[in-house]
CSV table of C-alpha atoms in Angstrom, one decimal:
chain,number,residue,atom,x,y,z
A,1426,MET,CA,-1.2,2.4,-11.7
A,1427,PRO,CA,1.5,0.1,-13.0
A,1428,SER,CA,0.2,-3.1,-14.6
A,1429,GLN,CA,3.4,-4.9,-13.5
A,1430,PRO,CA,5.4,-4.7,-10.3
A,1431,SER,CA,8.1,-2.1,-10.5
A,1432,ASP,CA,11.6,-2.3,-9.0
A,1433,ALA,CA,11.8,1.5,-8.9
A,1434,GLY,CA,10.5,1.5,-5.3
A,1435,ARG,CA,7.9,4.2,-5.8
A,1436,PRO,CA,5.4,5.1,-8.5
A,1437,THR,CA,6.8,7.8,-10.8
A,1438,ASP,CA,5.5,9.5,-13.9
A,1439,PRO,CA,5.4,6.7,-16.6
A,1440,GLY,CA,5.8,9.4,-19.3
A,1441,LEU,CA,9.3,10.2,-18.1
A,1442,PRO,CA,12.3,8.4,-19.5
A,1443,LEU,CA,13.5,5.5,-17.4
A,1444,ALA,CA,16.7,7.4,-16.3
A,1445,ASP,CA,14.7,10.4,-15.3
A,1446,ARG,CA,12.3,8.3,-13.3
A,1447,ALA,CA,15.1,6.6,-11.5
A,1448,ASP,CA,16.7,10.0,-10.7
A,1449,ARG,CA,13.4,11.3,-9.4
A,1450,ALA,CA,13.0,8.2,-7.2
A,1451,ASP,CA,16.6,8.5,-5.9
A,1452,HIS,CA,16.0,12.2,-5.1
A,1453,ALA,CA,12.8,11.4,-3.2
A,1454,ASP,CA,14.7,8.6,-1.3
A,1455,ARG,CA,17.5,11.0,-0.3
A,1456,ALA,CA,15.0,13.7,0.8
A,1457,GLU,CA,13.1,11.2,3.0
A,1458,ALA,CA,16.3,10.0,4.5
A,1459,GLY,CA,17.2,13.6,5.3
A,1460,LEU,CA,13.9,14.1,7.0
A,1461,LEU,CA,14.3,10.9,9.0
A,1462,ALA,CA,17.8,12.0,10.1
A,1463,ARG,CA,16.4,15.3,11.2
A,1464,ALA,CA,13.6,13.5,13.1
A,1465,ALA,CA,16.3,11.4,14.8
A,1466,ALA,CA,17.8,14.7,16.0
A,1467,ALA,CA,14.4,15.5,17.6
A,1468,GLU,CA,13.4,18.0,14.9
A,1469,LEU,CA,9.6,17.9,15.2
A,1470,PRO,CA,8.9,19.8,11.9
A,1471,ALA,CA,10.9,17.2,9.9
A,1472,PHE,CA,8.9,14.4,11.5
A,1473,GLU,CA,5.6,16.2,10.8
A,1474,GLN,CA,6.6,16.5,7.2
A,1475,LEU,CA,7.4,12.8,7.0
A,1476,TYR,CA,4.0,12.1,8.7
A,1477,ARG,CA,2.2,14.1,6.0
A,1478,LEU,CA,4.1,12.3,3.2
A,1479,TYR,CA,3.3,8.9,4.5
A,1480,HIS,CA,-0.2,9.2,5.9
A,1481,PRO,CA,-2.1,8.9,2.6
A,1482,ARG,CA,0.2,6.1,1.3
A,1483,LEU,CA,-0.1,4.1,4.5
A,1484,ALA,CA,-3.9,4.7,4.6
A,1485,ARG,CA,-4.3,3.3,1.1
A,1486,PHE,CA,-2.2,0.3,1.9
A,1487,LEU,CA,-3.8,-0.5,5.2
A,1488,ASP,CA,-7.3,0.0,3.9
A,1489,ARG,CA,-6.9,-2.7,1.2
A,1490,MET,CA,-4.8,-5.0,3.4
A,1491,THR,CA,-6.9,-5.0,6.5
A,1492,ARG,CA,-10.4,-4.2,5.3
A,1493,ARG,CA,-10.8,-2.6,8.7
A,1494,PRO,CA,-11.4,1.2,8.3
A,1495,GLU,CA,-11.6,1.6,12.0
A,1496,LEU,CA,-8.0,0.3,12.4
A,1497,ILE,CA,-6.3,2.6,9.9
A,1498,GLY,CA,-5.9,5.6,12.1
A,1499,GLU,CA,-4.7,3.6,15.0
A,1500,VAL,CA,-2.1,1.6,12.9
A,1501,ILE,CA,-0.8,4.7,11.2
A,1502,ASN,CA,-0.3,6.5,14.5
A,1503,ASP,CA,1.4,3.4,16.1
A,1504,THR,CA,3.6,3.2,13.0
A,1505,MET,CA,4.7,6.8,13.0
A,1506,MET,CA,5.2,6.7,16.8
A,1507,VAL,CA,7.8,3.9,16.2
A,1508,VAL,CA,9.3,6.0,13.4
A,1509,TRP,CA,9.7,9.0,15.7
A,1510,LYS,CA,11.1,7.0,18.6
A,1511,ARG,CA,13.4,4.8,16.5
A,1512,ALA,CA,14.5,7.2,13.8
A,1513,ALA,CA,18.0,7.0,15.0
A,1514,SER,CA,18.1,3.2,14.5
A,1515,PHE,CA,17.6,3.5,10.8
A,1516,ASP,CA,20.9,2.5,9.3
A,1517,GLY,CA,20.3,3.1,5.6
A,1518,SER,CA,20.5,-0.5,4.6
A,1519,SER,CA,17.0,-0.2,3.0
A,1520,LYS,CA,14.9,2.6,1.7
A,1521,VAL,CA,13.0,4.8,4.2
A,1522,SER,CA,9.8,3.6,2.5
A,1523,THR,CA,10.7,0.0,3.0
A,1524,TRP,CA,11.5,0.6,6.6
A,1525,ILE,CA,8.2,2.5,7.3
A,1526,PHE,CA,6.0,0.1,5.4
A,1527,ALA,CA,7.5,-2.9,7.2
A,1528,ILE,CA,6.6,-1.3,10.6
A,1529,ALA,CA,3.1,-0.6,9.3
A,1530,TYR,CA,2.7,-4.2,8.1
A,1531,ARG,CA,3.8,-5.6,11.5
A,1532,LYS,CA,1.5,-3.2,13.4
A,1533,ALA,CA,-1.4,-4.1,11.1
A,1534,LEU,CA,-0.9,-7.8,11.8
A,1535,LYS,CA,-0.8,-7.1,15.5
A,1536,ALA,CA,-4.0,-5.1,15.4
A,1537,LEU,CA,-5.8,-7.8,13.3
A,1538,SER,CA,-4.7,-10.5,15.7
A,1539,ARG,CA,-6.8,-8.8,18.4
A,1540,LEU,CA,-9.9,-9.2,16.3
A,1541,ASP,CA,-11.8,-12.5,16.0
A,1542,GLU,CA,-14.8,-11.5,13.9
A,1543,PRO,CA,-14.6,-11.8,10.1
A,1544,VAL,CA,-14.0,-8.8,7.8
A,1545,GLU,CA,-17.2,-7.8,6.0
A,1546,ASP,CA,-17.6,-5.7,2.9
A,1547,PRO,CA,-19.1,-2.3,3.4
A,1548,ASP,CA,-22.8,-2.0,2.6
A,1549,GLU,CA,-23.6,-0.5,-0.8
A,1550,ASP,CA,-25.4,2.3,0.9
A,1551,ASP,CA,-22.2,3.3,2.8
A,1552,ARG,CA,-20.3,4.0,-0.4
A,1553,THR,CA,-19.7,7.5,-1.4
A,1554,ALA,CA,-22.3,8.6,-4.0
A,1555,PRO,CA,-21.0,10.2,-7.3
A,1556,SER,CA,-21.2,13.9,-7.6
A,1557,GLU,CA,-23.7,15.5,-10.0
A,1558,SER,CA,-20.9,16.4,-12.5
A,1559,GLU,CA,-20.2,13.5,-14.9
A,1560,PRO,CA,-22.4,11.1,-13.0
A,1561,GLU,CA,-22.0,8.3,-15.5
A,1562,GLN,CA,-18.2,8.4,-15.4
A,1563,HIS,CA,-18.2,8.5,-11.6
A,1564,ALA,CA,-20.6,5.6,-11.4
A,1565,ALA,CA,-18.5,3.6,-13.9
A,1566,ARG,CA,-15.3,4.2,-11.9
A,1567,ALA,CA,-17.1,3.4,-8.6
A,1568,GLN,CA,-18.4,0.1,-10.1
A,1569,VAL,CA,-14.9,-0.9,-11.3
A,1570,HIS,CA,-13.4,0.0,-7.9
A,1571,ALA,CA,-16.1,-1.9,-6.1
A,1572,ARG,CA,-15.7,-5.0,-8.3
A,1573,LEU,CA,-11.9,-5.0,-7.9
A,1574,ALA,CA,-12.2,-4.5,-4.1
A,1575,GLU,CA,-14.6,-7.4,-3.9
A,1576,ALA,CA,-12.2,-9.6,-5.9
A,1577,MET,CA,-9.2,-8.5,-3.8
A,1578,ASP,CA,-11.2,-9.4,-0.6
A,1579,ARG,CA,-11.3,-13.0,-1.8
A,1580,LEU,CA,-7.5,-13.2,-1.6
A,1581,SER,CA,-5.6,-14.1,1.6
A,1582,LEU,CA,-4.3,-11.3,3.7
A,1583,GLU,CA,-0.7,-12.2,2.6
A,1584,GLN,CA,-1.7,-12.1,-1.1
A,1585,ARG,CA,-3.5,-8.8,-0.7
A,1586,ALA,CA,-0.5,-7.2,1.0
A,1587,VAL,CA,1.9,-8.1,-1.7
A,1588,MET,CA,-0.5,-7.1,-4.5
A,1589,GLN,CA,-1.1,-3.7,-2.8
A,1590,LEU,CA,2.6,-3.1,-2.4
A,1591,CYS,CA,3.7,-4.2,-5.8
A,1592,TYR,CA,0.8,-3.0,-8.0
A,1593,PHE,CA,-0.6,0.0,-6.2
A,1594,HIS,CA,2.5,1.4,-4.5
A,1595,GLY,CA,5.1,0.4,-7.2
A,1596,ILE,CA,7.4,-1.3,-4.7
A,1597,GLY,CA,9.7,-4.0,-6.2
A,1598,CYS,CA,9.6,-7.6,-5.1
A,1599,ARG,CA,12.9,-7.5,-3.2
A,1600,GLU,CA,11.7,-4.6,-1.1
A,1601,VAL,CA,8.3,-6.2,-0.6
A,1602,GLY,CA,10.1,-9.2,0.8
A,1603,GLU,CA,11.8,-7.0,3.3
A,1604,ILE,CA,8.5,-5.4,4.3
A,1605,VAL,CA,6.5,-8.5,4.8
A,1606,GLY,CA,9.5,-10.6,6.1
A,1607,CYS,CA,9.7,-13.3,3.5
A,1608,PRO,CA,12.1,-14.3,0.6
A,1609,VAL,CA,11.7,-12.8,-2.8
A,1610,ASP,CA,10.6,-16.1,-4.2
A,1611,THR,CA,7.8,-16.3,-1.7
A,1612,VAL,CA,6.6,-12.8,-2.7
A,1613,LYS,CA,6.6,-13.9,-6.4
A,1614,THR,CA,4.7,-17.1,-5.5
A,1615,ARG,CA,2.1,-15.1,-3.6
A,1616,LEU,CA,1.8,-12.7,-6.6
A,1617,PHE,CA,1.4,-15.6,-9.0
A,1618,HIS,CA,-1.5,-17.2,-7.0
A,1619,ALA,CA,-3.1,-13.8,-6.4
A,1620,ARG,CA,-3.1,-12.9,-10.1
A,1621,ARG,CA,-4.4,-16.4,-11.0
A,1622,ARG,CA,-7.2,-16.0,-8.5
A,1623,LEU,CA,-8.1,-12.5,-9.7
A,1624,ARG,CA,-8.2,-13.7,-13.3
A,1625,GLN,CA,-10.9,-16.3,-12.2
A,1626,LEU,CA,-12.9,-13.6,-10.5
A,1627,LEU,CA,-12.7,-10.7,-12.9
A,1628,PRO,CA,-13.8,-10.6,-16.6
A,1629,GLY,CA,-11.5,-9.6,-19.4
A,1630,ARG,CA,-7.8,-8.9,-19.0
A,1631,LEU,CA,-6.4,-8.6,-15.5
A,1632,GLU,CA,-4.2,-5.7,-16.6
A,1633,ASP,CA,-7.3,-3.6,-17.4
A,1634,TRP,CA,-8.3,-3.8,-13.7
A,1635,LEU,CA,-5.0,-3.1,-12.1
């Protein structure tokens, strides 16, 4: 996970030279644009491949943004249905990832607006138990993830969204602004306040948690 927001648009291997990482990201963007163009031509296999590419990415984003596991499948399906129906409307003015995440963000907000009850943290007993192999390492990772998740839940929905997109999906601030529908300066302000709040809630260096 990057410790700072990346403008590369998608996480890439940090061990690669910067030029190679950019080339890999550009290649992925072109491949996704090709799949979307084929989906626009009603090629179902291309859409199914796009669905498989984005399902885990959207699931991670929506889980941390909404804190509503029961909504994730619904929002992903609603999002990808829009992608299928409106693939021909994609004009290439943004990356495919930006376009799809923006749809998911709006669908998530719509789904959350139907709910009045507060979001609650999952009970400790509901969390997946570590396997018998390397139990101490599994337990330590689970503790770190749980502590970070608890701190992230103290942020506003808007702050959680930009933190997730920037730090856990490697999307640059400009593209995040396009996704959540606000100026770049607003994204940076939300990141600033989110990081400051997390520093108050988490011990040690924030970079060690992200």
